Coordinates of C-alpha atoms in Angstrom, one line a residue:
Chain A
M171 CA -0.1 -0.3 -0.3
A172 CA 3.0 2.3 1.1
D173 CA 4.4 1.6 -2.3
A174 CA 1.4 2.1 -4.5
A175 CA 1.3 5.3 -2.4
H176 CA 4.8 5.9 -3.3
T177 CA 4.6 5.1 -7.2
I178 CA 1.6 7.4 -7.4
G179 CA 3.6 10.6 -5.3
H180 CA 6.2 10.1 -7.9
V181 CA 3.7 10.7 -10.9
K182 CA 1.4 13.6 -9.0
D183 CA 2.7 16.9 -8.2
S184 CA 5.1 17.7 -5.3
T185 CA 6.3 20.8 -3.6
Y186 CA 10.0 19.3 -4.9
F187 CA 12.1 17.6 -7.8
E188 CA 13.8 15.3 -7.3
V189 CA 17.4 14.5 -8.8
P190 CA 20.5 12.0 -8.8
N191 CA 22.2 11.9 -5.8
L192 CA 25.2 9.8 -7.4
F193 CA 27.2 9.3 -4.4
G194 CA 24.5 9.5 -1.7
A195 CA 24.0 7.7 1.3
A196 CA 21.4 5.1 1.6
S197 CA 18.2 6.9 2.8
E198 CA 16.2 5.2 6.0
S199 CA 13.2 5.8 4.1
G200 CA 13.8 5.7 0.6
H201 CA 12.8 2.9 -1.2
G202 CA 15.7 0.6 -2.2
A203 CA 18.9 0.2 -0.7
G204 CA 20.3 2.4 -3.7
P205 CA 21.3 5.6 -3.2
Q206 CA 18.6 7.9 -2.6
P207 CA 17.7 10.5 -4.9
L208 CA 18.5 14.0 -3.8
R209 CA 15.4 16.4 -2.8
V210 CA 15.5 19.8 -3.9
D211 CA 12.5 21.5 -2.4
L212 CA 11.1 24.9 -3.8
P213 CA 10.6 28.5 -2.1
Q214 CA 8.1 29.6 -1.1
P215 CA 7.6 33.1 -0.6
F216 CA 3.8 32.7 -1.2
Q217 CA 2.7 30.1 0.6
L218 CA -0.3 31.3 3.5
D219 CA -0.3 29.7 6.9
K220 CA -3.6 29.5 6.1
P221 CA -5.2 27.5 3.5
I222 CA -8.0 30.4 1.6
L223 CA -9.8 26.9 0.8
G224 CA -9.9 23.1 1.6
V225 CA -7.6 21.9 4.4
S226 CA -4.5 21.0 4.7
S227 CA -5.6 18.0 7.5
D228 CA -7.4 15.9 4.5
P229 CA -4.7 14.4 2.5
N230 CA -6.5 12.8 -0.3
A231 CA -9.0 15.6 -0.7
V232 CA -10.6 16.1 -4.2
F233 CA -10.2 20.1 -3.6
E234 CA -6.2 20.1 -2.1
P235 CA -6.1 23.2 -0.1
F236 CA -5.6 26.4 -1.7
D237 CA -2.9 28.3 -0.2
L238 CA -0.5 29.5 -2.7
R239 CA 2.4 27.3 -2.4
L240 CA 4.4 26.8 -5.6
T241 CA 4.9 23.4 -7.1
K242 CA 7.0 20.7 -9.5
F243 CA 3.9 21.5 -12.3
M244 CA 4.1 25.3 -12.4
V245 CA 7.5 25.0 -13.1
V246 CA 7.6 22.6 -15.3
E247 CA 4.3 24.6 -16.9
L248 CA 6.9 27.8 -17.0
V249 CA 9.6 26.0 -18.5
A250 CA 7.6 24.4 -21.4
G251 CA 5.5 27.9 -21.8
I252 CA 9.1 29.9 -21.8
L253 CA 10.0 27.1 -24.8
M254 CA 6.9 28.3 -26.8
C255 CA 7.5 31.7 -26.9
V256 CA 10.8 30.8 -27.6
I257 CA 10.6 28.8 -30.0
F258 CA 7.4 30.2 -32.0
I259 CA 8.5 34.0 -31.3
R260 CA 12.0 32.7 -33.4
L261 CA 9.8 30.8 -36.2
A262 CA 7.4 33.8 -36.3
Q263 CA 10.4 36.1 -37.4
K264 CA 12.4 33.5 -39.7
M265 CA 9.0 32.9 -41.8
R266 CA 8.6 37.1 -41.7
Q267 CA 11.6 37.2 -43.0
S268 CA 12.3 34.9 -45.2
Q269 CA 9.1 33.4 -46.0
S270 CA 9.9 30.1 -45.9
P271 CA 11.9 28.9 -43.0
K272 CA 14.9 26.5 -43.5
G273 CA 16.1 23.6 -41.8
R274 CA 14.4 20.4 -40.1
F275 CA 13.8 21.6 -36.8
W276 CA 12.4 24.7 -37.8
N277 CA 10.2 23.1 -40.7
M278 CA 8.9 20.9 -37.9
F279 CA 7.2 23.2 -36.1
E280 CA 6.1 25.0 -39.0
A281 CA 4.6 21.5 -40.1
M282 CA 2.8 21.1 -37.3
V283 CA 1.7 24.8 -37.1
M284 CA 0.3 24.3 -40.6
F285 CA -1.3 20.5 -39.3
V286 CA -3.2 22.8 -36.4
R287 CA -4.6 25.0 -38.7
N288 CA -5.6 23.4 -41.5
D289 CA -6.4 19.7 -40.6
I290 CA -7.7 21.1 -36.9
A291 CA -9.2 24.5 -37.1
R292 CA -10.6 24.2 -40.8
S293 CA -11.8 20.7 -40.9
A294 CA -13.5 21.0 -37.7
I295 CA -15.3 24.4 -37.8
G296 CA -15.2 25.3 -41.0
K297 CA -12.8 27.5 -43.4
A298 CA -14.5 30.9 -43.0
D299 CA -15.0 30.6 -39.3
G300 CA -11.8 28.6 -38.3
D301 CA -9.0 31.0 -38.9
K302 CA -10.6 33.1 -36.1
F303 CA -9.7 30.1 -33.8
V304 CA -6.3 29.1 -34.9
P305 CA -4.6 30.9 -32.6
F306 CA -6.4 29.1 -30.0
L307 CA -6.1 25.5 -30.5
L308 CA -2.4 26.4 -31.5
T309 CA -1.6 27.7 -28.2
M310 CA -4.0 25.1 -27.0
F311 CA -2.3 21.7 -28.8
F312 CA 1.4 23.1 -28.0
F313 CA 1.0 23.6 -24.3
I314 CA -0.3 20.1 -24.4
L315 CA 1.9 18.8 -26.3
F316 CA 5.2 20.8 -24.6
C317 CA 4.0 19.2 -21.3
N318 CA 3.2 15.9 -22.4
L319 CA 7.1 15.8 -23.4
M320 CA 8.6 17.4 -20.1
G321 CA 7.1 14.4 -18.5
M322 CA 9.2 12.8 -20.8
L323 CA 12.5 14.0 -19.6
P324 CA 14.0 13.2 -16.7
W325 CA 14.1 14.2 -13.2
S326 CA 10.7 16.4 -14.5
G327 CA 6.9 15.8 -14.4
T328 CA 4.1 15.9 -16.3
P329 CA 1.7 18.9 -15.5
T330 CA -0.7 17.3 -17.5
A331 CA -1.6 14.7 -15.4
A332 CA -3.0 17.1 -12.7
L333 CA -6.8 17.6 -13.0
G334 CA -5.6 20.8 -11.8
T335 CA -4.3 21.6 -15.2
T336 CA -6.3 19.3 -17.5
G337 CA -9.7 20.5 -16.4
V338 CA -8.1 24.6 -16.6
L339 CA -7.7 23.6 -20.2
A340 CA -11.2 21.7 -20.6
L341 CA -12.6 24.7 -18.9
S342 CA -11.1 27.4 -21.8
T343 CA -12.1 25.2 -24.3
F344 CA -15.9 25.1 -22.7
A345 CA -15.3 29.1 -22.1
V346 CA -14.1 29.6 -25.8
V347 CA -17.5 27.7 -27.0
V348 CA -19.6 29.1 -25.2
G349 CA -17.5 32.6 -25.8
S350 CA -18.1 32.7 -29.7
A351 CA -21.6 31.2 -29.9
S352 CA -22.9 33.7 -27.8
A353 CA -21.0 36.6 -29.7
K354 CA -22.2 34.6 -32.7
M355 CA -26.0 34.1 -31.8
G356 CA -26.4 35.8 -28.6
F357 CA -26.5 34.0 -25.3
G358 CA -30.4 33.3 -25.5
G359 CA -29.7 32.1 -29.4
F360 CA -27.0 29.6 -27.8
L361 CA -29.1 27.8 -25.3
R362 CA -31.6 27.8 -27.6
S363 CA -29.6 26.1 -30.2
Q364 CA -29.0 22.9 -27.9
V365 CA -32.3 21.6 -28.9
P366 CA -32.5 20.2 -31.7
H367 CA -35.6 21.5 -34.5
M368 CA -37.9 18.4 -33.9
D369 CA -41.5 18.4 -35.4
L370 CA -43.4 17.6 -32.4
P371 CA -47.1 18.2 -31.6
G372 CA -47.8 21.4 -29.5
P373 CA -48.3 18.9 -26.3
M374 CA -45.7 16.7 -26.2
G375 CA -43.1 19.4 -27.6
F376 CA -44.0 21.3 -24.3
F377 CA -42.8 18.6 -22.1
L378 CA -40.1 17.1 -24.2
K379 CA -38.3 20.1 -25.2
P380 CA -37.3 21.0 -21.3
M381 CA -36.7 17.9 -20.8
I382 CA -33.7 18.0 -24.4
F383 CA -32.3 20.6 -23.3
V384 CA -32.0 19.3 -19.6
L385 CA -29.7 16.1 -20.8
E386 CA -28.0 18.8 -23.5
I387 CA -26.8 20.7 -21.1
G388 CA -25.4 18.2 -19.3
G389 CA -24.0 16.6 -22.5
M390 CA -22.5 19.8 -23.4
L391 CA -20.6 20.2 -19.4
I392 CA -20.3 16.0 -19.9
K393 CA -18.2 16.3 -22.7
H394 CA -16.4 19.1 -22.0
F395 CA -15.4 17.4 -18.5
V396 CA -14.2 14.6 -19.9
L397 CA -12.0 16.4 -22.0
S398 CA -10.2 16.9 -19.2
V399 CA -10.1 13.7 -17.7
R400 CA -9.1 12.0 -20.9
L401 CA -6.1 13.9 -21.0
L402 CA -4.9 13.4 -17.3
A403 CA -6.1 9.6 -17.1
N404 CA -3.5 8.6 -20.5
M405 CA -1.1 11.1 -19.1
F406 CA -1.6 9.5 -15.3
A407 CA -1.4 6.2 -16.3
G408 CA 1.2 6.0 -18.7
H409 CA 3.2 7.6 -16.3
L410 CA 2.1 5.8 -13.3
V411 CA 2.9 2.5 -15.5
L412 CA 6.5 3.4 -16.7
A413 CA 6.8 4.4 -12.3
V414 CA 6.0 0.6 -11.4
I415 CA 7.6 -1.2 -14.6
L416 CA 10.9 0.6 -12.9
G417 CA 9.6 0.5 -9.5
F418 CA 9.9 -3.5 -10.1
C419 CA 14.1 -2.5 -10.7
I420 CA 14.0 -1.5 -6.3
Q421 CA 11.4 -4.3 -5.6
V422 CA 13.3 -7.8 -6.5
S423 CA 16.5 -8.5 -4.3
G424 CA 19.0 -11.7 -4.8
M425 CA 20.2 -13.3 -8.0
L426 CA 16.8 -12.7 -9.8
W427 CA 17.6 -8.7 -10.0
F428 CA 19.7 -9.6 -12.8
G429 CA 16.9 -10.7 -14.8
V430 CA 14.5 -8.7 -13.5
V431 CA 16.3 -5.0 -14.4
P432 CA 17.1 -5.6 -17.3
A433 CA 13.6 -6.3 -18.8
S434 CA 11.9 -3.4 -17.0
I435 CA 14.6 -1.4 -18.0
L436 CA 13.7 -2.4 -21.8
G437 CA 10.1 -2.7 -20.8
A438 CA 10.5 1.4 -19.7
V439 CA 12.0 2.2 -22.4
A440 CA 9.0 0.4 -24.7
L441 CA 6.9 2.4 -23.6
S442 CA 8.7 5.5 -23.4
L443 CA 8.6 5.9 -26.9
L444 CA 4.7 5.1 -26.4
E445 CA 4.6 7.6 -24.4
L446 CA 6.1 9.5 -26.8
L447 CA 3.1 8.8 -29.2
V448 CA 0.5 9.3 -26.7
A449 CA 1.7 12.6 -25.7
F450 CA 1.1 13.7 -29.4
I451 CA -1.9 12.1 -29.6
Q452 CA -3.7 13.4 -26.9
A453 CA -2.3 16.9 -27.8
Y454 CA -4.5 16.0 -30.7
I455 CA -7.7 15.0 -29.7
F456 CA -7.4 17.7 -27.2
A457 CA -6.9 20.2 -29.8
F458 CA -9.0 18.4 -32.2
L459 CA -12.3 17.9 -30.3
S460 CA -11.9 21.8 -29.0
A461 CA -12.0 22.5 -32.4
L462 CA -15.0 20.4 -32.9
F463 CA -17.4 21.4 -30.0
I464 CA -16.7 24.8 -31.1
G465 CA -17.8 24.4 -34.6
L466 CA -21.0 22.5 -33.0
A467 CA -21.7 25.3 -31.4
I468 CA -21.2 28.1 -33.8
H469 CA -22.9 26.0 -36.9
P470 CA -25.7 24.0 -34.8
H471 CA -27.6 22.0 -38.2
Chain B
M48 CA 30.4 -1.2 -38.5
K49 CA 29.8 2.0 -36.6
R50 CA 26.0 0.7 -35.8
N51 CA 27.6 -2.5 -34.2
T52 CA 29.8 0.0 -31.7
R53 CA 27.1 2.0 -31.1
I54 CA 25.8 -0.7 -30.0
W55 CA 28.6 -2.6 -27.6
V56 CA 28.8 1.4 -26.8
A57 CA 25.0 0.9 -24.9
F58 CA 25.8 -2.3 -24.0
S59 CA 28.6 -1.9 -22.1
V60 CA 26.8 1.6 -20.5
L61 CA 23.6 -0.5 -19.7
A62 CA 26.3 -3.5 -18.2
A63 CA 28.3 -0.9 -15.5
C64 CA 25.3 1.0 -14.7
L65 CA 24.3 -3.0 -13.8
A66 CA 27.8 -3.9 -12.3
W67 CA 27.2 0.1 -10.1
L68 CA 23.4 -0.7 -9.0
A69 CA 24.3 -3.7 -7.8
P70 CA 26.8 -4.0 -5.1
P71 CA 23.9 -2.3 -3.0
V72 CA 21.1 -4.5 -3.9
M73 CA 23.1 -7.7 -2.9
L74 CA 23.9 -6.0 0.5
R75 CA 20.4 -5.3 0.8
A76 CA 19.6 -9.2 0.0
A77 CA 22.1 -9.9 2.5
D78 CA 20.8 -7.5 5.3
D79 CA 17.4 -9.5 4.4
D80 CA 18.8 -12.8 4.8
H81 CA 19.7 -11.5 7.8
E82 CA 17.1 -9.9 9.2
S83 CA 15.2 -13.8 8.3
A84 CA 18.3 -15.4 10.1
A85 CA 17.7 -13.5 12.7
A86 CA 13.6 -13.7 13.2
I87 CA 14.3 -17.4 13.1
E88 CA 16.7 -17.5 16.5
T89 CA 14.6 -14.9 17.9
A90 CA 11.6 -17.4 17.4
A91 CA 14.1 -20.4 18.5
D92 CA 14.9 -18.2 21.1
G93 CA 11.4 -18.4 21.9
H94 CA 10.3 -14.9 21.8
D95 CA 6.8 -14.4 21.2
E96 CA 6.8 -13.7 18.0
A97 CA 3.8 -11.7 17.4
E98 CA 5.5 -8.8 19.4
H99 CA 8.7 -8.8 16.2
H100 CA 5.3 -8.5 13.9
D101 CA 4.1 -6.0 15.9
A102 CA 7.6 -4.4 15.5
A103 CA 8.2 -4.7 11.8
H104 CA 4.5 -3.2 11.5
D105 CA 5.6 -0.7 13.5
D106 CA 8.5 0.4 11.7
A107 CA 6.6 0.5 8.6
A108 CA 3.9 2.4 9.9
H109 CA 6.5 5.0 11.0
A110 CA 7.7 4.4 7.4
D111 CA 4.3 5.4 5.6
A112 CA 3.7 8.3 8.1
D113 CA 7.6 9.3 6.5
H114 CA 6.5 9.0 3.3
G115 CA 2.9 10.7 3.8
H116 CA 4.5 13.5 4.4
A117 CA 6.6 13.3 1.5
V118 CA 4.2 12.6 -1.2
G119 CA 0.8 14.4 -0.1
N120 CA -2.5 13.6 -1.7
T121 CA -2.4 10.4 -3.6
N122 CA -5.8 10.8 -5.4
P123 CA -5.1 11.0 -8.8
L124 CA -8.5 13.3 -9.7
S125 CA -7.6 15.9 -6.8
I126 CA -7.5 19.2 -7.8
D127 CA -4.5 21.5 -6.9
L128 CA -6.6 25.4 -7.5
D129 CA -3.0 26.8 -6.9
L130 CA -1.8 24.3 -10.2
A131 CA -5.4 25.2 -11.6
M132 CA -5.0 29.2 -10.8
F133 CA -1.1 28.8 -12.1
T134 CA -2.1 26.7 -15.5
L135 CA -5.5 29.9 -16.2
I136 CA -3.0 32.3 -15.8
M137 CA -0.3 30.9 -17.5
F138 CA -2.3 29.5 -20.2
V139 CA -3.9 33.4 -20.7
V140 CA -0.4 35.0 -21.0
L141 CA 0.8 32.2 -23.9
F142 CA -2.0 32.8 -25.3
I143 CA -2.2 36.6 -26.0
V144 CA 1.6 36.9 -26.2
L145 CA 1.7 34.0 -28.6
K146 CA -0.9 35.3 -30.6
K147 CA 0.3 39.2 -31.1
F148 CA 4.3 37.8 -31.3
A149 CA 4.0 34.3 -33.2
W150 CA 0.3 33.0 -33.9
G151 CA -0.3 36.5 -35.8
P152 CA 3.0 36.5 -37.6
I153 CA 3.2 32.8 -39.0
C154 CA -0.6 32.7 -39.9
E155 CA 0.1 36.1 -41.5
A156 CA 3.0 34.2 -43.2
L157 CA 1.7 31.5 -44.2
D158 CA -1.2 33.0 -45.8
E159 CA 0.8 34.8 -48.0
R160 CA 2.3 32.0 -48.6
E161 CA -0.1 30.3 -50.0
R162 CA -1.1 33.6 -52.4
G163 CA 2.1 33.3 -53.5
I164 CA 1.8 30.2 -54.7
A165 CA -1.4 30.6 -56.1
D166 CA -0.4 33.6 -58.0
N167 CA 2.7 31.9 -59.0
I168 CA 0.2 28.9 -60.2
A169 CA -1.7 31.6 -61.8
S170 CA 0.0 33.5 -63.4
A171 CA 2.0 29.7 -64.3
Q172 CA -0.9 29.1 -66.4
Q173 CA -2.0 32.8 -67.9
M174 CA 2.3 32.0 -69.3
N175 CA 1.1 28.6 -70.1
A176 CA -2.9 29.6 -72.0
D177 CA 0.0 32.8 -73.8
A178 CA 2.2 30.8 -74.8
K179 CA -0.3 28.7 -77.0
A180 CA -1.9 31.1 -78.0
L181 CA 1.6 32.4 -79.8
L182 CA 2.6 28.8 -80.6
S183 CA -0.8 29.1 -82.8
Q184 CA -0.7 31.8 -84.1
Y185 CA 3.1 31.3 -84.9
D186 CA 2.0 27.7 -86.6
E187 CA -0.5 30.3 -88.6
K188 CA 2.2 32.0 -89.5
I189 CA 4.2 29.4 -91.1
A190 CA 1.1 28.0 -92.5
K191 CA 0.7 31.2 -94.7
A192 CA 3.5 32.0 -95.7
H193 CA 4.1 28.2 -96.8
D194 CA 0.9 29.4 -98.9
E195 CA 2.5 32.3 -99.9
V196 CA 5.5 30.2 -100.9
R197 CA 3.7 28.1 -102.9
L198 CA 2.2 31.0 -104.7
L199 CA 5.4 32.4 -105.3
L200 CA 7.3 29.7 -106.4
E201 CA 4.3 28.9 -108.8
E202 CA 4.0 32.1 -110.1
A203 CA 7.9 32.4 -110.9
R204 CA 7.4 29.3 -112.9
R205 CA 4.4 30.6 -114.6
D206 CA 6.7 33.7 -115.6
A207 CA 9.6 32.1 -116.4
E208 CA 7.4 29.9 -118.6
H209 CA 5.8 32.7 -119.8
T210 CA 9.3 34.1 -120.8
Q211 CA 10.2 30.8 -122.4
Q212 CA 7.3 31.4 -124.9
G213 CA 7.7 34.5 -125.8
I214 CA 11.5 34.2 -126.0
L215 CA 11.1 31.0 -128.4
A216 CA 7.9 33.1 -129.9
K217 CA 10.3 35.9 -130.7
A218 CA 13.0 34.0 -132.0
N219 CA 11.0 31.7 -133.9
E220 CA 9.5 34.9 -135.4
E221 CA 13.4 36.2 -135.8
A222 CA 14.0 33.6 -137.4
D223 CA 11.5 33.5 -140.0
S224 CA 12.8 37.4 -140.4
M225 CA 15.5 36.5 -141.0
R226 CA 15.3 33.9 -143.2
K227 CA 12.4 35.6 -145.2
R228 CA 15.0 38.6 -145.6
A229 CA 17.5 36.2 -146.6
V230 CA 14.5 34.9 -149.2
A231 CA 14.5 38.1 -150.2
D232 CA 18.0 39.2 -150.9
I233 CA 18.5 36.2 -152.7
E234 CA 16.1 37.4 -154.8
T235 CA 17.1 40.2 -155.2
A236 CA 20.7 39.0 -156.0
K237 CA 19.7 36.7 -158.0
V238 CA 17.4 39.6 -160.0
Q239 CA 20.3 41.5 -159.7
A240 CA 22.8 38.9 -162.0
L241 CA 19.5 38.3 -163.8
K242 CA 20.5 42.2 -164.8
E243 CA 24.0 41.4 -165.0
V244 CA 23.6 38.8 -167.1
S245 CA 21.7 39.8 -169.4
E246 CA 23.0 43.5 -169.9
R247 CA 27.1 41.7 -170.1
G248 CA 25.2 39.8 -172.5
A249 CA 23.4 42.5 -174.1
A250 CA 26.9 44.6 -174.2
M251 CA 28.7 41.3 -175.4
A252 CA 26.5 40.9 -177.7
V253 CA 26.5 44.8 -179.0
D254 CA 30.4 44.1 -178.9
L255 CA 30.1 40.9 -181.0
A256 CA 27.5 42.6 -183.1
G257 CA 29.3 45.5 -183.6
R258 CA 32.7 43.6 -183.8
I259 CA 30.9 42.1 -186.8
I260 CA 28.5 45.1 -188.5
Q261 CA 31.7 47.5 -187.2
A262 CA 31.0 51.3 -188.2
E263 CA 27.6 50.2 -189.8
V264 CA 25.8 50.8 -186.7
K265 CA 26.3 54.0 -184.9
P266 CA 26.0 54.8 -181.4
D267 CA 22.8 56.0 -182.3
D268 CA 21.3 52.7 -183.4
H269 CA 23.4 51.4 -180.7
V270 CA 21.0 52.7 -177.8
R271 CA 18.1 52.1 -180.5
L272 CA 19.2 48.3 -180.2
I273 CA 19.9 48.1 -176.8
E274 CA 16.7 49.4 -175.8
A275 CA 15.0 47.0 -178.3
A276 CA 16.9 44.5 -176.8
L277 CA 16.0 45.0 -173.2
A278 CA 12.1 45.6 -173.6
E279 CA 12.5 41.8 -175.2
V280 CA 14.4 40.9 -171.5
P281 CA 11.9 40.1 -169.1
G282 CA 12.3 42.8 -166.4
P283 CA 13.5 42.1 -163.4
A284 CA 10.8 41.6 -159.9
P285 CA 10.2 44.8 -158.2
S286 CA 12.0 44.6 -154.9
Q287 CA 10.3 43.8 -152.0
N288 CA 12.9 45.6 -149.7

């Protein structure tokens, strides 16, 4: 049980980074006999003594205490954001200078941008309306992709494996869906467009339409919630499996070790490759579904 | 060769890692053995086994508490509002910054490039059409030129034939007239010759006769005689020239 919590603890957010501690002594509370990772605690300049929301005593609360503490995922997100700014502002400069950037690195990013614009925004929303949402979808796609890929770096973390992150991303998609549809047909029009056109006789429509409306609104909320959980579950589960497989290394002892360790390392390598694929697929799915929801909301029929 | 080297390097790194990690693990295994041996010993010593268990359990609980502090919330669906807030700010700031400095210019550049490509294709098609039109124009011109050349040749041949016939006709005519003149000349010459012959014959006859009759005939008679004689001779045909 302690081990399960431990393994999950490696995938979840924390207030410290763990870095290799090559020559450190075996710690008493560590999980294995080898050198324990060095724990680098983040400074907490803003943390409040008393949380604004939530209680710090409940260790497994759904809402963790809101007390302005810095965590590992924030740092990773910040690094991902800075990387995005550096790469894409540079790409924009290059494209403004010469129209077509040279080199594999820049062409790779340009191809991804083109893909998001042509195959996500334009194909799901339509060419005329789609271009308005390209910046949002590009930010969404690359932020998720970079966060997912940051999780593949050793000693880093996967911010998209926390519901706090994916929930906010799904919430911003929801806000864009409601906002864009309301801007197009008014908030009332948006709500009315949730009820599909049906040829119902008067009294039946009177009863059925409110029920359908409730169902549709519920469905819309659920699909945005599922959007966040899908990304969370994929990233969380993938990294948990990696942690478990690598955890085999420290579970075994004796001569068995020599059989298990190579197998688990090879397994972790193979699953890491799979995770790389999943990182791209999940970013694509999140951005594509966001585009689909926006397209459905602004073209209701 | 190179690939083999790489594989060997990777393999030896892996082996080194294993060798580096192995001793502590083996050490732990030895510890475990020692512990179990101790447990057996204590059991053999008649100590309460449950006590030992309790102690072990306590240790584990203690470790759990330690970990609990470090691990924190292990609920996979927990929401950290700090992280959510931070993510929201991060996302909005990223969206604003990148829209202004990256997505906008990139999309503009992409659109411009697409427009450029479309323009290039359109102009290429235009040029192709122009070239085709020009080609057909030239084809037409060449065909016309061919016709003209043929006409010219025909005309030239006709002219040549005409000239040839003219020359031939003229030559024939000239030859004819030359022949006719020659015939007339011959005629004249013949008449002249006849006249001369008759004159000379008459003179000779007169001479002869005079010599025969000597003085019996006076010069006047002479003339008269000659004229009489000439009158008898048929006159020369009038000249055609």
